[in-house]
Amino acid sequence: MIKASELKLNAIAKDARKHQCDAIVIGVGQGADGPVLLDNPLPPKAAKALADSLDALGVTGAVDEVRRMPGLPELNADVLVLAGAGKTTVSDDSKDAKYDDEALRRAAGSAVRQLAGVESVLLALPASSLAQAAAVAEGAVMGAYSYGHYRHVSAASQRDTVRNVTVFTPLADDPELAAALNRATVIGRSVNSTRNLVNQPPSDLYPDTFAAAAKEMSRNLPIKITVIDEKKLEKDGYGGILGVGKGSSRPPRLVKVEYAPSKAKAKLAFVGKGVTFDSGGLSLKPGSGMMTMKLDMAGAAAALQSVLAIAELGLPVKATAWLCLAENMPSGTAQRPSDVITTYGGRTVEVLNTDAEGRLVMADGIVAASEEAPDVILDVATLTGAQMVALGSRVSGVMGDEGVRAAVKEAADRAGEAFWPMPFPEELRATLDSNVADLKNIGDKHGGMLTAGIFLQEFVGDTDSGKIPWAHLDIAGPAFNEGPPYGYTPKEATGVAVRTLVAYAEDVVGRTS
Ligand code: BES
Ligand code: MN
Ligand code: ZN
């Protein structure tokens, strides 16, 4: 198993100028009349001189701009770094300056990411509130990520990530800051571990090794893991997961990850799509469409890591992740278009396109999760290419019950992840009617993200008081960054949804306490 490398994080409240480190980072925003230095601990004269020369230096304050300058004589650091924070951050009167948490998270993440090769960094970005200090810390942990597990030669472009980050904040001695920094570390580390799982090539990460990694990653936490192997899946009738896994020489698994503290105030279930490689099956994808399909277990990775983070933070919430693990391959034993499978619980599905496999494994997982009558089910999946057509590659879709959908959006906004609510138009349900079975696995050719969600809705269980509250998170685009890195987001796996799921759990506790 690949471990997320550890970043050392601490905080100081004063003497930033005396602080011995390799680089001091201060922020530059894009003001109405050009670049503006954000609040910083430089000596006023030096700050003024620097502010006056920003234009001449070509510094704009744009997002992801990172400029290194020689350290000033008044500083105990070799390098002074100017990190762009973008537009949203400054008002003209610096006393009333409002700094957006996510802008700070991105500026910190971008600076730390681009300072790879430097060992110790002081982040002297605005951090006068707990939320701001935590955002700076969280950005730093996520920015200090790299995936070098399969690389032999340490090329010049693969410098070591920053090891030591100190956050400059007046709250350094506030007892609440320790908890905030701990939260930032836990969340950042969980995001990074999610990235590691998703980045791992499918030659090494398949259902059985994913299950083993889940065990290994939860070893020191109060977590119970139950692995349902192919024999038990067969015995209990998990026809969705089995059908998808049938074409592969590597058998499927359903993994249940439980955190059940004694004083739980709520009971959450996360169901994650864990297709360790999606070739499309017999409805084979073209080569270009297959290239990124190791990403197709990103939902399961996020569900797993969210439960681990909730446990590590000791939230009084019962949280269970259901990892629906299968490899979707074409072969003589693969399921065929027009096969009918019986999903867990008895409903039949006509499989007309074996590339619409995510909803089949998720159907089993949602039914299994429903049996325990949780207060809410959130499912997370790289479910449809249509998600990217609708929302692009950086905004996830959230669908389902109106209240849960709104709560997920709220949690995501606070966490700094982009989610957007999408509808379930009534007329689309009928497009999933099959001539031979209870349902078919593809619907209308338009609105593919929505029909996939409507398909999943059919499997959400009932309790005495009606349907279990549920939302579906389609993270197909945002799970994987095919472009260059930006902010705290690296190339390839992004670790999306962990922050939203943990924030959701925190909100539930806040609401019910
Ligand atoms: N794993 C894909 C969805 C996907 C596509 C995720 C691109 C990330 C990037 C999913 O299993 C799939 O193949 N969906 C099909 C559904 C269709 C056959 C109804 C799709 O979106 O094309
Ligand atoms: Mn597919
Ligand atoms: Zn898929």
XYZ file of C-alpha atoms and ligand atoms in Angstrom:
537
model
C 0.000 0.000 0.000
C 1.144 3.498 -0.761
C 1.211 5.909 2.146
C 0.471 9.607 1.863
C 3.676 11.407 2.780
C 3.484 13.470 5.919
C 3.708 17.218 6.077
C 4.636 18.781 9.414
C 2.287 21.592 10.268
C 2.471 24.151 13.076
C 1.658 27.780 13.782
C 3.286 30.927 15.168
C 1.673 34.208 16.206
C 4.617 36.591 16.181
C 8.199 37.210 15.130
C 7.547 36.094 11.583
C 10.587 38.114 10.532
C 12.863 36.195 12.868
C 11.392 32.843 11.941
C 14.067 30.693 10.375
C 12.841 28.930 7.245
C 13.675 28.532 3.569
C 10.823 30.607 2.202
C 8.233 33.101 3.458
C 5.030 33.276 1.447
C 2.882 36.399 1.387
C -0.235 36.986 -0.680
C -0.972 39.318 -3.576
C -4.551 39.987 -4.641
C -5.998 41.539 -7.787
C -7.437 44.851 -6.632
C -9.556 47.202 -8.720
C -6.461 49.265 -9.651
C -3.919 46.493 -9.930
C -2.059 44.124 -7.633
C -2.343 44.622 -3.852
C -0.291 43.050 -1.096
C -2.529 41.132 1.323
C -2.034 41.512 5.080
C 1.504 40.441 5.841
C 4.176 40.684 8.524
C 6.818 42.539 6.456
C 8.283 45.690 7.983
C 5.971 48.535 6.813
C 8.664 50.300 4.802
C 9.681 47.161 2.977
C 6.026 46.283 2.384
C 5.406 49.723 0.912
C 8.425 49.505 -1.366
C 7.383 46.070 -2.518
C 3.760 47.118 -3.040
C 4.940 50.067 -5.144
C 7.050 47.868 -7.368
C 4.558 45.033 -7.980
C 3.497 46.439 -11.340
C 7.071 46.954 -12.454
C 7.900 43.407 -11.373
C 5.076 42.118 -13.527
C 3.320 40.637 -10.528
C -0.447 40.595 -11.086
C -1.829 38.653 -8.113
C -3.556 36.195 -10.448
C -4.523 32.811 -9.120
C -1.617 30.309 -9.299
C 0.979 33.038 -9.796
C 3.997 32.226 -7.615
C 7.028 34.532 -7.784
C 10.234 34.027 -5.866
C 12.290 37.042 -4.758
C 15.468 37.276 -2.708
C 14.722 37.320 1.021
C 14.813 40.836 2.502
C 17.627 41.732 4.936
C 14.951 42.039 7.655
C 13.878 38.413 7.166
C 15.412 35.192 8.319
C 14.457 33.359 5.138
C 16.373 32.904 1.892
C 13.416 33.526 -0.311
C 10.348 35.752 -0.249
C 7.489 34.284 -2.255
C 4.584 36.256 -3.686
C 1.535 34.019 -4.086
C -1.413 35.158 -6.209
C -4.804 34.992 -4.512
C -6.948 36.294 -7.358
C -9.810 38.759 -7.381
C -12.171 37.783 -4.653
C -9.901 38.646 -1.825
C -9.346 42.291 -1.158
C -11.324 45.407 -0.593
C -9.474 48.682 -0.773
C -9.565 49.413 2.934
C -7.286 46.748 4.339
C -9.022 46.908 7.727
C -12.220 45.645 6.200
C -10.466 43.270 3.857
C -12.490 40.136 3.357
C -10.582 37.041 2.445
C -12.488 34.158 1.013
C -11.519 30.818 2.630
C -11.330 28.954 -0.650
C -9.151 31.673 -2.239
C -6.733 31.314 0.697
C -6.850 27.507 0.459
C -5.950 27.717 -3.225
C -3.224 30.327 -2.770
C -1.594 28.302 0.014
C -1.958 25.071 -1.950
C -0.577 26.548 -5.136
C 2.422 28.082 -3.352
C 3.286 24.898 -1.465
C 2.821 22.787 -4.593
C 5.074 25.053 -6.671
C 7.676 25.293 -3.920
C 8.463 21.565 -4.168
C 12.188 21.216 -3.540
C 12.074 23.769 -0.710
C 12.013 22.163 2.707
C 10.449 24.606 5.152
C 7.909 27.310 4.410
C 6.256 30.027 6.483
C 2.811 30.821 5.135
C 2.214 34.455 6.046
C -1.134 34.713 4.267
C -4.123 36.405 5.941
C -5.245 34.083 8.739
C -6.905 36.181 11.393
C -9.865 33.838 11.855
C -9.858 30.127 12.708
C -11.547 29.347 9.396
C -8.868 31.239 7.459
C -5.974 29.651 9.347
C -7.532 26.228 8.788
C -8.056 26.948 5.088
C -4.400 27.950 4.683
C -3.307 24.773 6.479
C -5.640 22.532 4.492
C -4.480 24.028 1.207
C -0.876 23.431 2.241
C -1.440 19.743 3.042
C -3.282 19.160 -0.242
C -0.697 21.162 -2.199
C 2.176 19.111 -0.788
C 1.110 16.043 -2.750
C 2.938 14.142 -5.414
C 2.611 10.628 -6.752
C 5.991 9.113 -7.437
C 5.465 5.500 -6.487
C 6.226 3.974 -9.874
C 8.976 6.373 -10.870
C 12.600 5.256 -10.763
C 14.605 8.269 -11.761
C 14.096 11.322 -9.625
C 13.989 13.846 -12.421
C 14.627 17.507 -11.734
C 10.925 18.098 -12.272
C 10.116 15.654 -9.462
C 11.507 17.514 -6.498
C 10.491 16.503 -2.985
C 7.331 18.089 -1.680
C 7.576 20.706 1.073
C 8.157 18.986 4.452
C 7.515 21.716 6.994
C 4.823 24.366 6.954
C 4.296 27.022 9.606
C 1.098 29.043 9.478
C 1.481 32.633 10.626
C -1.679 33.537 12.528
C -2.509 35.677 15.545
C -4.498 32.683 16.833
C -1.454 30.426 17.145
C -1.882 30.134 20.910
C -5.654 29.787 20.832
C -6.542 26.271 22.044
C -9.104 26.017 19.261
C -6.400 26.445 16.646
C -4.808 23.124 17.569
C -8.102 21.386 16.802
C -8.481 23.352 13.560
C -4.980 22.409 12.428
C -5.604 18.808 13.372
C -8.783 18.826 11.291
C -6.901 20.350 8.353
C -4.234 17.662 8.624
C -6.738 14.817 8.849
C -8.796 16.097 5.940
C -5.784 16.895 3.779
C -4.280 13.500 4.465
C -7.577 11.747 3.612
C -7.774 13.658 0.342
C -4.187 12.655 -0.431
C -4.841 8.992 0.415
C -7.859 9.056 -1.890
C -5.591 10.421 -4.626
C -3.101 7.603 -4.006
C -5.782 4.940 -4.401
C -7.122 6.505 -7.594
C -3.672 7.075 -9.102
C -2.579 3.507 -8.475
C -2.590 1.610 -11.784
C -5.245 -1.055 -12.237
C -2.507 -3.658 -12.716
C -1.989 -3.379 -8.959
C -5.300 -2.017 -7.689
C -8.198 -4.419 -8.281
C -11.067 -5.500 -6.030
C -9.083 -7.795 -3.772
C -6.124 -5.426 -3.322
C -8.521 -2.501 -2.806
C -10.177 -4.475 0.010
C -6.742 -5.179 1.486
C -5.821 -1.491 1.257
C -9.041 -0.572 3.085
C -8.033 -2.898 5.919
C -4.489 -1.591 6.024
C -5.520 2.067 5.956
C -7.927 1.618 8.882
C -5.593 -0.488 10.992
C -5.098 2.047 13.793
C -8.667 3.326 13.874
C -11.840 2.062 15.578
C -13.152 0.729 12.281
C -14.688 -2.593 11.398
C -14.142 -3.928 7.886
C -16.197 -6.735 6.386
C -15.176 -8.105 3.005
C -17.836 -9.958 1.044
C -16.055 -12.126 -1.523
C -17.405 -13.555 -4.745
C -18.728 -16.736 -3.111
C -20.735 -14.827 -0.559
C -21.847 -12.307 -3.200
C -23.179 -15.286 -5.190
C -24.859 -16.860 -2.187
C -26.599 -13.632 -1.185
C -27.630 -12.625 -4.690
C -25.537 -9.542 -5.465
C -26.204 -9.865 -9.190
C -25.174 -6.306 -10.064
C -21.638 -6.470 -8.692
C -21.235 -10.060 -9.950
C -22.550 -9.239 -13.417
C -20.060 -6.398 -13.872
C -17.185 -8.452 -12.450
C -17.918 -11.561 -14.538
C -15.635 -10.697 -17.422
C -12.562 -10.218 -15.265
C -10.109 -12.805 -13.967
C -10.060 -10.742 -10.764
C -13.265 -11.372 -8.794
C -15.405 -8.587 -7.353
C -15.866 -7.617 -3.701
C -18.294 -5.657 -1.581
C -16.504 -4.040 1.343
C -18.347 -2.634 4.340
C -16.414 -0.054 6.373
C -18.044 0.810 9.700
C -17.353 3.472 12.278
C -19.861 3.154 15.126
C -19.005 5.359 18.119
C -21.058 4.730 21.240
C -22.641 8.180 21.375
C -23.657 8.500 17.738
C -26.234 11.173 17.028
C -26.893 10.120 13.455
C -26.364 7.225 11.094
C -24.896 7.903 7.646
C -24.268 5.536 4.755
C -21.866 6.328 1.906
C -22.039 4.069 -1.141
C -19.063 4.309 -3.503
C -18.571 3.153 -7.091
C -15.418 1.059 -7.145
C -14.911 -0.062 -10.730
C -11.155 -0.563 -10.578
C -10.945 -0.428 -14.350
C -13.757 0.350 -16.793
C -12.994 -0.983 -20.260
C -16.698 -0.767 -21.042
C -16.932 -4.578 -21.096
C -18.283 -6.070 -24.334
C -19.707 -2.615 -25.119
C -16.026 -1.742 -25.330
C -14.882 1.849 -25.010
C -12.649 3.305 -27.731
C -8.978 3.445 -26.719
C -9.049 7.154 -26.032
C -12.048 6.804 -23.719
C -10.345 4.049 -21.758
C -7.138 5.892 -21.018
C -8.329 7.458 -17.760
C -10.553 4.610 -16.616
C -8.451 3.710 -13.599
C -10.322 6.667 -12.107
C -13.554 4.711 -11.982
C -13.131 3.704 -8.341
C -12.795 7.300 -7.139
C -16.235 7.207 -5.483
C -15.335 4.153 -3.410
C -11.964 5.680 -2.470
C -13.685 8.889 -1.327
C -16.360 6.979 0.627
C -13.691 4.922 2.388
C -11.453 7.873 3.229
C -14.399 9.951 4.449
C -15.358 7.313 7.005
C -11.719 7.055 8.110
C -11.522 10.851 8.491
C -14.789 10.935 10.461
C -13.377 8.255 12.768
C -10.085 10.047 13.178
C -11.884 13.292 14.009
C -14.033 11.370 16.479
C -17.312 12.809 15.173
C -20.322 11.431 17.056
C -21.780 9.950 13.878
C -22.199 6.377 12.834
C -20.740 6.251 9.328
C -20.683 3.227 7.062
C -19.087 3.076 3.634
C -20.101 0.443 1.101
C -17.389 -0.069 -1.506
C -18.816 -1.709 -4.640
C -15.686 -3.183 -6.215
C -15.486 -4.848 -9.623
C -13.355 -4.761 -12.749
C -15.354 -4.263 -15.968
C -13.644 -6.357 -18.669
C -14.653 -8.034 -21.930
C -14.083 -11.786 -22.186
C -15.830 -15.086 -22.836
C -17.291 -14.933 -19.368
C -18.362 -11.294 -19.521
C -21.997 -10.254 -19.342
C -23.613 -9.577 -22.729
C -25.797 -6.721 -23.898
C -29.344 -8.145 -23.439
C -28.433 -10.305 -20.442
C -30.826 -9.971 -17.522
C -29.322 -9.827 -14.049
C -31.018 -10.016 -10.667
C -29.717 -7.301 -8.379
C -29.465 -7.652 -4.597
C -32.974 -7.698 -3.191
C -34.533 -9.268 -6.290
C -35.100 -6.592 -8.885
C -34.185 -7.593 -12.459
C -32.244 -5.405 -14.889
C -31.787 -5.882 -18.607
C -28.191 -4.936 -19.394
C -28.318 -3.304 -22.801
C -24.962 -1.581 -22.555
C -22.221 -3.174 -20.465
C -20.500 0.223 -20.250
C -23.361 1.505 -18.081
C -21.928 -0.702 -15.329
C -21.605 1.789 -12.489
C -25.348 1.859 -11.809
C -25.373 -1.959 -11.608
C -22.750 -2.209 -8.868
C -24.254 0.818 -7.110
C -27.756 -0.716 -7.175
C -26.502 -3.626 -5.051
C -24.648 -1.277 -2.710
C -27.620 1.051 -2.221
C -29.953 -1.876 -1.435
C -27.422 -3.284 1.041
C -26.983 0.122 2.693
C -30.777 0.544 2.883
C -31.179 -2.667 4.911
C -29.590 -0.934 7.874
C -32.074 1.956 7.711
C -29.552 4.824 7.902
C -30.798 8.395 8.404
C -29.412 9.267 4.996
C -27.648 7.591 2.067
C -25.127 9.530 0.009
C -23.790 7.703 -3.010
C -20.644 8.843 -4.814
C -19.734 7.698 -8.283
C -17.829 8.559 -11.440
C -21.065 7.560 -13.074
C -21.491 9.297 -16.428
C -19.616 11.067 -19.190
C -22.797 13.129 -19.435
C -21.890 14.762 -16.122
C -18.964 16.417 -17.907
C -21.092 17.436 -20.864
C -23.479 19.176 -18.475
C -21.147 20.704 -15.885
C -17.616 20.528 -17.229
C -14.690 18.829 -15.584
C -14.527 20.778 -12.327
C -18.134 20.896 -11.106
C -19.816 17.775 -9.724
C -23.534 17.093 -9.996
C -25.720 16.400 -6.981
C -29.169 14.863 -7.406
C -31.858 13.211 -5.295
C -34.146 14.320 -2.485
C -34.424 18.070 -2.384
C -33.462 18.506 1.276
C -30.433 16.220 1.096
C -29.365 17.723 -2.196
C -29.426 21.208 -0.649
C -27.545 20.012 2.439
C -24.835 18.438 0.266
C -24.497 21.675 -1.702
C -24.170 23.629 1.525
C -21.543 21.269 2.924
C -19.639 21.398 -0.371
C -19.679 25.207 -0.416
C -18.240 25.327 3.088
C -15.638 22.684 2.226
C -14.531 24.480 -0.950
C -15.749 21.862 -3.451
C -17.904 22.754 -6.442
C -21.201 20.830 -6.572
C -24.303 21.872 -8.464
C -27.879 20.607 -7.934
C -29.524 18.837 -10.875
C -33.173 17.798 -11.410
C -34.899 14.468 -12.027
C -37.389 15.322 -14.800
C -40.363 13.013 -14.323
C -40.643 11.964 -17.959
C -37.195 10.340 -17.955
C -38.212 7.492 -15.643
C -40.220 5.741 -18.364
C -37.171 5.645 -20.650
C -35.719 3.049 -18.260
C -38.616 0.639 -18.806
C -37.492 -2.688 -20.254
C -39.386 -5.048 -22.569
C -38.265 -8.057 -20.553
C -37.120 -7.021 -17.063
C -38.056 -4.603 -14.269
C -35.645 -1.993 -15.656
C -33.052 -1.551 -18.368
C -29.685 0.008 -17.676
C -29.782 2.778 -20.280
C -32.420 5.419 -20.870
C -32.967 8.382 -23.145
C -29.885 9.453 -25.106
C -30.184 12.973 -23.676
C -29.733 13.819 -20.003
C -27.535 10.803 -19.289
C -26.449 12.063 -15.867
C -30.070 12.405 -14.833
C -31.298 9.003 -16.055
C -28.367 7.342 -14.293
C -29.449 9.066 -11.061
C -33.103 8.118 -11.645
C -31.979 4.512 -12.116
C -30.207 4.574 -8.736
C -33.237 6.138 -7.048
C -35.192 2.970 -7.797
C -32.941 1.065 -5.384
C -33.150 3.382 -2.374
C -35.014 1.522 0.357
C -37.991 2.380 2.519
C -38.384 2.551 6.251
C -41.597 2.785 8.258
C -41.525 6.538 7.792
C -41.082 6.467 4.011
C -38.118 6.442 1.623
C -34.673 6.789 3.114
C -33.386 10.342 2.468
C -30.821 10.110 -0.321
C -28.567 12.063 -2.641
C -26.416 10.980 -5.552
C -23.058 12.673 -6.251
C -21.746 12.285 -9.822
C -18.032 13.163 -9.737
C -17.025 11.790 -13.170
C -15.168 14.931 -14.298
C -13.890 16.408 -11.034
C -12.373 13.111 -9.802
C -9.530 13.327 -12.305
C -7.585 16.317 -13.574
C -6.450 15.659 -17.134
C -4.923 19.133 -17.428
C -2.035 20.844 -15.683
C -2.118 21.239 -11.889
C -3.845 24.282 -10.374
C -4.333 25.572 -6.824
C -4.026 22.595 -4.492
C -5.144 20.216 -7.265
C -2.463 18.018 -8.813
C -2.508 16.233 -12.155
C -4.661 13.085 -12.294
C -6.527 12.073 -9.120
C -7.992 15.007 -7.198
C -9.526 13.322 -4.128
C -12.821 15.136 -4.689
C -15.881 14.493 -2.447
C -13.978 13.624 0.756
C -14.190 17.196 2.033
C -17.887 17.429 1.187
C -18.797 14.120 2.845
C -16.903 14.985 6.038
C -18.423 18.489 6.108
C -21.850 16.905 5.634
C -21.249 14.643 8.637
C -20.130 17.645 10.700
C -23.260 19.564 9.677
C -25.501 16.663 10.674
C -23.962 16.612 14.124
C -24.266 20.366 14.422
C -27.878 20.185 13.410
C -28.926 17.354 15.668
C -26.995 18.341 18.778
N -17.103 5.316 -15.923
C -17.954 5.801 -16.955
C -18.259 7.288 -16.803
C -17.095 8.221 -16.995
C -16.775 8.686 -18.259
C -16.376 8.685 -15.918
C -15.710 9.558 -18.429
C -15.332 9.575 -16.085
C -15.000 10.012 -17.356
C -19.282 5.040 -16.954
O -19.228 3.723 -16.522
C -19.764 5.000 -18.358
O -19.104 4.415 -19.168
N -20.921 5.599 -18.615
C -21.473 5.631 -19.906
C -22.952 5.388 -19.766
C -23.655 5.166 -21.074
C -23.208 3.867 -21.714
C -25.159 5.127 -20.816
C -21.192 7.014 -20.498
O -21.243 7.990 -19.782
O -20.877 7.062 -21.695
Mn -18.705 2.391 -18.094
Zn -17.710 3.277 -15.222
